[in-house]
Amino acid sequence: MLSPFHNESFTDFSKPENRQKQQEALKLVASQSAREYPLFIGGRDVTTGRTFKSMNPSHTSQVVGTFHKAGQAEVDLAMKAALEAFEKWRWVAPKERAIILLKAAAVMRRRKLEVNAWMITEIGKSWPEADADTSEAIDFLEFYAREALRWSEVKGATPFPNEFPELNYIPLGVGAIIPPWNFPMAILTGMTAAAIVTGNTVLLKPASDTPCIGYLLVEIMREVGLPAGVLNFIPGSGGEIGDYLVTHPKTRFISFTGSKEVGLRIINLASQVSPGQIWVKRVVAEMGGKDTIVVDADADLQEAATAIAASAFGFQGQKCSACSRAIVVEEVYDRIIALLTERVKKLTVGPPEDPSTYMGPVANQASEEKILGYIEIGKKDGRLICGGAKAPGEGYYIQPTIFADIQPGTPLDQEEIFGPVLAVIKAKNFEEAIRIANSTEFGLTGAVWTRDRYKIEEAKKKFHVGNLYVNRKCTGAMVGAHPFGGFNMSGTDSKAGGMDYLGLFMQAKSVSERLI
Ligand code: NAP
């Protein structure tokens, strides 16, 4: 018997003992920079001699770890191991598979501050952001363990005279798990755990910016006794091995989270049948966003401004759910800009190992260049309110930046920037604000701030996003409460962390035995 699911508590960093332990974990991680990491295939470490380095975005010359790199031969090796393991793992009872996830959750909880430290170091998360990421990873493990048990008891068929009909959910096969760097523990763990708890075996290719965090999950799964070949770890460049992995005839499904461009490429390639392939590949692709907070005249403006600032600049605006547009009705437009400016000027930017830092660096040089490019466009297309440049320091630091008077249809209104840049747009009224909010190709998250019951109802009906929030920020989805996934070009609306999710990793087999 399991206790009901509840979300993992965040670490209270106001307690000196927790601050002390987090500092110690950071030192431990720093001491491991010379480590070389192998691939992990079929329960064995595999080295290739070809390596790449994971770098610290806060101190750009600092190596975090050196990784052996998978090529096509290692994809083949991992596929062979996963196919072999599938023949045993597929028949293991859901309860036994769920126990593995629950044990992994327990280990992750015990090593929480260490997991946080890897994220602070490898991708520049602030302490609370890293802690929220680790907590979400624990939630996924706990939630999907319970979900696997629930799905195993689902009665999908109704009685039929003189027969015994059943509908059984069975695993798909070997899957490719391709996560992004921005929730390097939570998303990677969630996608992997959902696949294996339903009886599949996987090839996990971590994002090249965060392989250490991927390796940490492998270590945890080894510690809790996940059988060999169920989880195979193949770090390497998506550009180099991604297509091969996706088009491999034995790949049964692809679980991807990342950019629209890569997601569409995967969907396209997976639809083409490779020689020897005997199934239609299933693709779950969660992609980008252009997320919006709409503010109406009668909203609590102080609270709305706080929510916009948190949604736009938490983790440097690098969340798929980050608020990159605030659409504000004209009566309160200037007031919201003033309140936002007041808040954003207080945000600190710097090395995230310092607990007083609110914003760390952006992920890498390419991200920095892309974001600074959008800032230049913003200077032409809008009115710079604050920020607008790099912030001092050795890392990829960018000031929190706000542009007002952005016009609908321009790049800052339409394109995903994935950095600390907020566009503020004026609308004549609430109806127009919702119309502008809906006028992009994306549909991931959104929020509305209003006290008007009719407008709340209108937004619930017409604001076309996968995750809509009323009178709160548009980031911070919680496993269980806010199943996550977007509409339109934001992806396949998989609703990660929800009760439909595990169904994506299984197929239903209808069996009926005649009784007389
Ligand atoms: P990305 O560049 O698309 O990369 C995502 C993953 O795909 C990485 O592991 C990457 O490997 C791999 N990849 C690259 N090229 C590939 C190919 N040809 N075939 C197969 N895999 C390939 O995205 P990102 O920069 O890591 O993440 C940011 C994006 O993710 C944003 O657009 C954000 O909105 C989106 N996101 C969406 C959600 C959601 O739930 N909707 C959640 C988080 C993030 P390498 O690292 O080796 O290139």
Coordinates of C-alpha atoms in Angstrom, one line a residue, residues 38 46 75 125 142-143 158 168 174 208 288 323 383 387 404 417 427 429 452 488 512:
P38 CA 31.9 6.7 -19.8
V46 CA 31.8 1.9 -22.3
V75 CA 23.9 3.6 -30.7
K125 CA 20.5 27.6 -11.9
E142 CA 6.8 9.2 -7.0
F143 CA 3.9 10.1 -9.3
T158 CA -17.1 -3.7 -20.5
N168 CA -4.4 -4.8 -21.1
V174 CA 12.9 0.4 -27.1
S208 CA 25.2 18.1 -24.5
G288 CA 8.9 25.8 -27.5
C323 CA 6.6 34.8 -19.7
R383 CA 11.3 51.3 -26.0
G387 CA 18.6 46.1 -19.0
A404 CA 7.7 48.4 -23.9
I417 CA 13.8 34.1 -27.4
A427 CA -4.0 46.4 -25.8
N429 CA -9.2 46.1 -23.9
D452 CA -13.8 40.1 -13.3
N488 CA -0.1 24.2 -31.7
S512 CA -11.5 -11.8 -25.0

